[in-house]
Amino acid sequence: MAPETEVKNPALDINDEYKYGFSDPEKAVFKAEKGVNHDVVDQISQMKSEPEWMREFRHDALDVFESKPMPNWGNTGLLNDIDFDNIYYYLKPVEKQSTIWDEVPEDIKNTFDRLGIPEAERKFLAGVSAQYESEVVYHSMQEELEKQGVIFLDMDSGLREYEEIVKEYWATIIPPTDNKFAALNSAVWSGGSFVYIPKGVEVDIPLQAYFRINAQNMGQFERTLIIADEGSRVHYIEGCTAPTYAADSLHSAVVELVALPGSHLRYTTIQNWSKNVYNLVTKRAVAHENSTVEWVDGNLGSKLTMKFPCVYLVGEKAHGEILSIAFSNEGQHQDAGAKIYHAAPNTTSRITSKSISKGGGRASYRGMVKVYPDAIGSKVHVECDALLMDKESRSDTYPTMEIAEEQVQVEHEARVSKVGDEQLFYLMSRGLTEEEALVMVVNGFIEPFVKELPMEYAVELNRLIQLEMEGSVG
Amino acid sequence: MSDNSHPLFEVQNLKVAIDGNEILRGVDLTINEGEIHAIMGRNGSGKSTMAYVLMGHPHYEVLDGSVKYKGLDMLDLDTDERARLGMFLAFQYPMSIPGVTVAKFLHSALKAREESGEVAVREFRTNLNEAMNLLGVDSSFASRYVNDGFSGGEKKRLEILQMFMLEPDFCILDETDSGLDIDALKTVAEGVNAMRSEQRSMLLITHYQRVLNYVKPDVVHVMMDGKIVRTGGIELAETLEENGYEWIEQELFQNTEATGIGTAEA
Ligand SMILES: Nc1ncnc2c1ncn2[C@@H]1O[C@H](COP(=O)(O)OP(=O)(O)O)[C@@H](O)[C@H]1O
Ligand SMILES: [Mg+2]
């Protein structure tokens, strides 16, 4: 099959607006045919000039994807609406990645400008990666970190430049057989981040990646692998993913984290996809002894999100923490949760899940806590809070606990609350409008989450919540 | 009461029901600028109901009557509109707002009053610290979540702190004195006295005479069974302190006997 050179989306139209035009505009942009098959997989692998083992890995994964049935749990109604044949699995927006902001094509730059990315980079980030459709179009990192041996690349470059490290960890945490969507990602993955923090290096300010889908019927399948070596420290943020107005897109990422002994790894997500994106993501971490892994996971957008960040505590005294919020508005289902596996003694974990449902939206908490035999002295704390804004909205919890060791401490709390009239009256008696009062109650509810975010994100999140709450009074 | 007085707040024949039960059965009350009125009455006599209705609580049904403040008809306005016009209610049972700090809450409330929607942060901080000093609350107060895990006394202090910061023209204090030890009561009373001014009026709801030793009202009313049944000066409060409420009941009963007209009209 011939590469499709026609560009349908005006946002990607190649014309003289580009400051740095490509030598061959016709080849600068590539869009695979709709649908997924072995040809498409081959094409992606070829375009990326990948090593043979990766090409095989993709093909094997596609077989797994095709052989696995759709999940028979969760929101099967919405899941079965996905038309896999009507999706573009690979779309290359630019010929080459830029490390200088000015070199990013104008339209894309404008998009990311509007998202505040260059500004954020100047202000408070150690490194930035911006992915548009299937490829990372801009990438940069502070020189200081480079000197310390920190690697922060897009996944494709990571594979090219650090094949040995990538190969050692690749898909060891999330194999393609894990689930249908992990298999799909494994077959057609493109972009994402590869991060390696050397022993003892502490990266104090966050590294960040932005993801944007722009084309209609687009599938984005980024793949991220982060390795925090012994005693290192890093905070990676998957940034304020922008709204998109494309019809039913699919975002299906795989994120693997490795926290080696004594390291501290935090991964923060603020997901704000447009309301017709399926967001089906597999995220899993392995925490070795004395290490800490934290998932800070905020879900605001998408039509259906299924995401259950997971930590395997495999080394003694490892600590796992999953803090999440989900905001579900009209037509949305946030099926989010957390999974923790205690596989070593004296491991500790804390799950805090908060959900807000409004305008008929639905939020589910799906949790799994498993304590293996001999994980003596382990401690688990699970807290689920749901806030219902009206009678039409819905919240459910599906907590599963499998505790195979007796000498452990397990705490579980679950609460469902409604925004009380008395609370609103109290706030309004101080002069706040009903809408301002509602926003205040909701912002208060998610405060434990917000206070874990860098200030810029906290502000952004509060603003997003305010937007979601608009028109909620009437 | 001065003769060239301007009524700031006027309630006429206010009748209010909740869930079909008539709780207020024709309340009349006029408060002039700069006056402090006390309303005393036993538990269940309708004091909080009145406070809520004056502030526009949506659950109550106003059957009859009018409420005028600064010449405007309040019953047409929502709670927040009344607040922005300068009305304030110190709650008998303040609500907690988890996750929202006292500072954030007060700053938002102040901003809501400004047309620009802005209140300079530094100025706000300075004013807040001053107010907290005056009321003897710890500076950590500002960063605690509104009424979340507060003791009874702390809640009442926060109500007064809000009154201080918002500088309302008409304040209703619903049993702000109850549940306080003598020191806390004194601080609260000092706060109220400091707020006293020629323009500002207050309605002090209480069922103890105690607070009136510290805050001297211009007028004292007695509420019973959803009506104001006696109005007088501070001596009325003193009589109540000595003799309780029974004598009023007896007097009312005798009047009823004599005239043959029941006190309950409904
Ligand atoms: N929400 C309500 N539903 C039904 N009755 C109520 C409600 N609130 C108050 N009441 C009744 O109204 C009367 C007056 O109550 P309240 O105004 O709280 O009195 P006070 O503040 O003087 O103690 C009481 O008999 C009380 O039971
Ligand atoms: Mg009361």
PDB file of N, CA, C and O in Angstrom, chain A residues 82 86-88 133 213-221 244-252 273-280 302-304:
ATOM      1  N   ILE A  82     -16.845   1.147  19.671  1.00  0.00           N
ATOM      2  CA  ILE A  82     -15.574   1.493  19.015  1.00  0.00           C
ATOM      3  C   ILE A  82     -15.482   0.749  17.686  1.00  0.00           C
ATOM      4  O   ILE A  82     -15.636  -0.467  17.628  1.00  0.00           O
ATOM      5  N   ASN A  86     -12.377   2.152  11.589  1.00  0.00           N
ATOM      6  CA  ASN A  86     -12.592   3.543  11.202  1.00  0.00           C
ATOM      7  C   ASN A  86     -11.610   4.495  11.897  1.00  0.00           C
ATOM      8  O   ASN A  86     -11.910   5.659  12.122  1.00  0.00           O
ATOM      9  N   ILE A  87     -10.466   3.950  12.262  1.00  0.00           N
ATOM     10  CA  ILE A  87      -9.491   4.753  13.002  1.00  0.00           C
ATOM     11  C   ILE A  87      -8.191   4.811  12.217  1.00  0.00           C
ATOM     12  O   ILE A  87      -7.791   3.834  11.590  1.00  0.00           O
ATOM     13  N   TYR A  88      -7.558   5.988  12.244  1.00  0.00           N
ATOM     14  CA  TYR A  88      -6.202   6.100  11.700  1.00  0.00           C
ATOM     15  C   TYR A  88      -5.228   5.750  12.820  1.00  0.00           C
ATOM     16  O   TYR A  88      -5.250   6.368  13.873  1.00  0.00           O
ATOM     17  N   GLU A 133      -0.534  14.191  17.328  1.00  0.00           N
ATOM     18  CA  GLU A 133      -0.897  12.940  16.640  1.00  0.00           C
ATOM     19  C   GLU A 133       0.055  11.827  17.079  1.00  0.00           C
ATOM     20  O   GLU A 133       0.178  11.589  18.272  1.00  0.00           O
ATOM     21  N   ILE A 213      -4.280  15.214  20.297  1.00  0.00           N
ATOM     22  CA  ILE A 213      -4.831  14.591  19.099  1.00  0.00           C
ATOM     23  C   ILE A 213      -5.520  15.715  18.355  1.00  0.00           C
ATOM     24  O   ILE A 213      -6.235  16.504  18.960  1.00  0.00           O
ATOM     25  N   ASN A 214      -5.325  15.789  17.059  1.00  0.00           N
ATOM     26  CA  ASN A 214      -5.974  16.851  16.315  1.00  0.00           C
ATOM     27  C   ASN A 214      -6.872  16.309  15.207  1.00  0.00           C
ATOM     28  O   ASN A 214      -7.955  16.813  14.973  1.00  0.00           O
ATOM     29  N   ALA A 215      -6.423  15.267  14.538  1.00  0.00           N
ATOM     30  CA  ALA A 215      -7.173  14.762  13.386  1.00  0.00           C
ATOM     31  C   ALA A 215      -8.404  13.980  13.820  1.00  0.00           C
ATOM     32  O   ALA A 215      -8.472  13.445  14.917  1.00  0.00           O
ATOM     33  N   GLN A 216      -9.363  13.947  12.906  1.00  0.00           N
ATOM     34  CA  GLN A 216     -10.568  13.159  13.157  1.00  0.00           C
ATOM     35  C   GLN A 216     -10.247  11.674  13.119  1.00  0.00           C
ATOM     36  O   GLN A 216      -9.368  11.249  12.383  1.00  0.00           O
ATOM     37  N   ASN A 217     -11.008  10.912  13.899  1.00  0.00           N
ATOM     38  CA  ASN A 217     -10.868   9.462  13.891  1.00  0.00           C
ATOM     39  C   ASN A 217      -9.429   9.005  14.110  1.00  0.00           C
ATOM     40  O   ASN A 217      -8.975   8.022  13.559  1.00  0.00           O
ATOM     41  N   MET A 218      -8.747   9.790  14.903  1.00  0.00           N
ATOM     42  CA  MET A 218      -7.340   9.508  15.127  1.00  0.00           C
ATOM     43  C   MET A 218      -7.178   8.567  16.311  1.00  0.00           C
ATOM     44  O   MET A 218      -7.937   8.603  17.256  1.00  0.00           O
ATOM     45  N   GLY A 219      -6.176   7.733  16.212  1.00  0.00           N
ATOM     46  CA  GLY A 219      -5.806   6.930  17.370  1.00  0.00           C
ATOM     47  C   GLY A 219      -4.429   7.366  17.823  1.00  0.00           C
ATOM     48  O   GLY A 219      -3.537   7.529  17.004  1.00  0.00           O
ATOM     49  N   GLN A 220      -4.280   7.604  19.105  1.00  0.00           N
ATOM     50  CA  GLN A 220      -2.955   7.954  19.616  1.00  0.00           C
ATOM     51  C   GLN A 220      -2.517   6.858  20.572  1.00  0.00           C
ATOM     52  O   GLN A 220      -3.241   6.504  21.489  1.00  0.00           O
ATOM     53  N   PHE A 221      -1.331   6.323  20.313  1.00  0.00           N
ATOM     54  CA  PHE A 221      -0.888   5.138  21.048  1.00  0.00           C
ATOM     55  C   PHE A 221       0.520   5.344  21.572  1.00  0.00           C
ATOM     56  O   PHE A 221       1.452   4.666  21.167  1.00  0.00           O
ATOM     57  N   THR A 244      -9.928  18.382  22.134  1.00  0.00           N
ATOM     58  CA  THR A 244      -9.899  18.269  20.687  1.00  0.00           C
ATOM     59  C   THR A 244     -11.326  18.104  20.215  1.00  0.00           C
ATOM     60  O   THR A 244     -12.177  17.638  20.945  1.00  0.00           O
ATOM     61  N   TYR A 245     -11.574  18.501  19.018  1.00  0.00           N
ATOM     62  CA  TYR A 245     -12.947  18.487  18.542  1.00  0.00           C
ATOM     63  C   TYR A 245     -13.160  17.410  17.496  1.00  0.00           C
ATOM     64  O   TYR A 245     -14.064  17.456  16.705  1.00  0.00           O
ATOM     65  N   ALA A 246     -12.271  16.460  17.479  1.00  0.00           N
ATOM     66  CA  ALA A 246     -12.394  15.364  16.532  1.00  0.00           C
ATOM     67  C   ALA A 246     -13.496  14.412  16.965  1.00  0.00           C
ATOM     68  O   ALA A 246     -13.822  14.316  18.131  1.00  0.00           O
ATOM     69  N   ALA A 247     -14.054  13.723  15.991  1.00  0.00           N
ATOM     70  CA  ALA A 247     -15.088  12.750  16.309  1.00  0.00           C
ATOM     71  C   ALA A 247     -14.432  11.454  16.781  1.00  0.00           C
ATOM     72  O   ALA A 247     -13.427  11.029  16.237  1.00  0.00           O
ATOM     73  N   ASP A 248     -15.024  10.872  17.784  1.00  0.00           N
ATOM     74  CA  ASP A 248     -14.580   9.605  18.350  1.00  0.00           C
ATOM     75  C   ASP A 248     -13.141   9.181  18.048  1.00  0.00           C
ATOM     76  O   ASP A 248     -12.863   8.394  17.149  1.00  0.00           O
ATOM     77  N   SER A 249     -12.252   9.715  18.838  1.00  0.00           N
ATOM     78  CA  SER A 249     -10.860   9.302  18.717  1.00  0.00           C
ATOM     79  C   SER A 249     -10.553   8.282  19.798  1.00  0.00           C
ATOM     80  O   SER A 249     -11.294   8.151  20.766  1.00  0.00           O
ATOM     81  N   LEU A 250      -9.448   7.605  19.590  1.00  0.00           N
ATOM     82  CA  LEU A 250      -9.051   6.591  20.570  1.00  0.00           C
ATOM     83  C   LEU A 250      -7.668   6.921  21.087  1.00  0.00           C
ATOM     84  O   LEU A 250      -6.740   7.146  20.306  1.00  0.00           O
ATOM     85  N   HIS A 251      -7.550   7.003  22.395  1.00  0.00           N
ATOM     86  CA  HIS A 251      -6.240   7.200  23.005  1.00  0.00           C
ATOM     87  C   HIS A 251      -5.975   5.969  23.846  1.00  0.00           C
ATOM     88  O   HIS A 251      -6.724   5.667  24.766  1.00  0.00           O
ATOM     89  N   SER A 252      -4.936   5.248  23.500  1.00  0.00           N
ATOM     90  CA  SER A 252      -4.671   4.019  24.223  1.00  0.00           C
ATOM     91  C   SER A 252      -3.179   3.912  24.490  1.00  0.00           C
ATOM     92  O   SER A 252      -2.415   3.453  23.650  1.00  0.00           O
ATOM     93  N   TRP A 273      -9.219  15.220  27.710  1.00  0.00           N
ATOM     94  CA  TRP A 273      -9.592  14.964  26.320  1.00  0.00           C
ATOM     95  C   TRP A 273     -10.988  15.511  26.040  1.00  0.00           C
ATOM     96  O   TRP A 273     -11.781  15.693  26.958  1.00  0.00           O
ATOM     97  N   SER A 274     -11.266  15.728  24.783  1.00  0.00           N
ATOM     98  CA  SER A 274     -12.618  16.150  24.439  1.00  0.00           C
ATOM     99  C   SER A 274     -13.569  14.988  24.707  1.00  0.00           C
ATOM    100  O   SER A 274     -13.144  13.854  24.906  1.00  0.00           O
ATOM    101  N   LYS A 275     -14.857  15.296  24.678  1.00  0.00           N
ATOM    102  CA  LYS A 275     -15.815  14.312  25.183  1.00  0.00           C
ATOM    103  C   LYS A 275     -16.193  13.244  24.176  1.00  0.00           C
ATOM    104  O   LYS A 275     -17.207  12.560  24.330  1.00  0.00           O
ATOM    105  N   ASN A 276     -15.390  13.091  23.149  1.00  0.00           N
ATOM    106  CA  ASN A 276     -15.615  11.942  22.271  1.00  0.00           C
ATOM    107  C   ASN A 276     -14.333  11.133  22.079  1.00  0.00           C
ATOM    108  O   ASN A 276     -14.151  10.464  21.082  1.00  0.00           O
ATOM    109  N   VAL A 277     -13.486  11.208  23.049  1.00  0.00           N
ATOM    110  CA  VAL A 277     -12.264  10.399  23.001  1.00  0.00           C
ATOM    111  C   VAL A 277     -12.428   9.212  23.950  1.00  0.00           C
ATOM    112  O   VAL A 277     -12.856   9.373  25.088  1.00  0.00           O
ATOM    113  N   TYR A 278     -12.137   8.044  23.421  1.00  0.00           N
ATOM    114  CA  TYR A 278     -12.036   6.871  24.286  1.00  0.00           C
ATOM    115  C   TYR A 278     -10.637   6.863  24.865  1.00  0.00           C
ATOM    116  O   TYR A 278      -9.656   6.902  24.122  1.00  0.00           O
ATOM    117  N   ASN A 279     -10.556   6.837  26.165  1.00  0.00           N
ATOM    118  CA  ASN A 279      -9.258   6.920  26.816  1.00  0.00           C
ATOM    119  C   ASN A 279      -9.031   5.615  27.584  1.00  0.00           C
ATOM    120  O   ASN A 279      -9.493   5.457  28.706  1.00  0.00           O
ATOM    121  N   LEU A 280      -8.360   4.679  26.937  1.00  0.00           N
ATOM    122  CA  LEU A 280      -8.232   3.338  27.508  1.00  0.00           C
ATOM    123  C   LEU A 280      -6.747   3.054  27.698  1.00  0.00           C
ATOM    124  O   LEU A 280      -6.039   2.730  26.758  1.00  0.00           O
ATOM    125  N   SER A 302     -12.806  13.097  28.122  1.00  0.00           N
ATOM    126  CA  SER A 302     -13.070  11.819  27.465  1.00  0.00           C
ATOM    127  C   SER A 302     -14.536  11.414  27.533  1.00  0.00           C
ATOM    128  O   SER A 302     -15.298  11.917  28.348  1.00  0.00           O
ATOM    129  N   LYS A 303     -14.896  10.500  26.643  1.00  0.00           N
ATOM    130  CA  LYS A 303     -16.233   9.912  26.661  1.00  0.00           C
ATOM    131  C   LYS A 303     -16.212   8.766  27.663  1.00  0.00           C
ATOM    132  O   LYS A 303     -16.985   8.730  28.610  1.00  0.00           O
ATOM    133  N   LEU A 304     -15.296   7.871  27.439  1.00  0.00           N
ATOM    134  CA  LEU A 304     -15.108   6.752  28.366  1.00  0.00           C
ATOM    135  C   LEU A 304     -13.632   6.658  28.707  1.00  0.00           C
ATOM    136  O   LEU A 304     -12.788   6.576  27.810  1.00  0.00           O
TER     137      LEU A 304
END
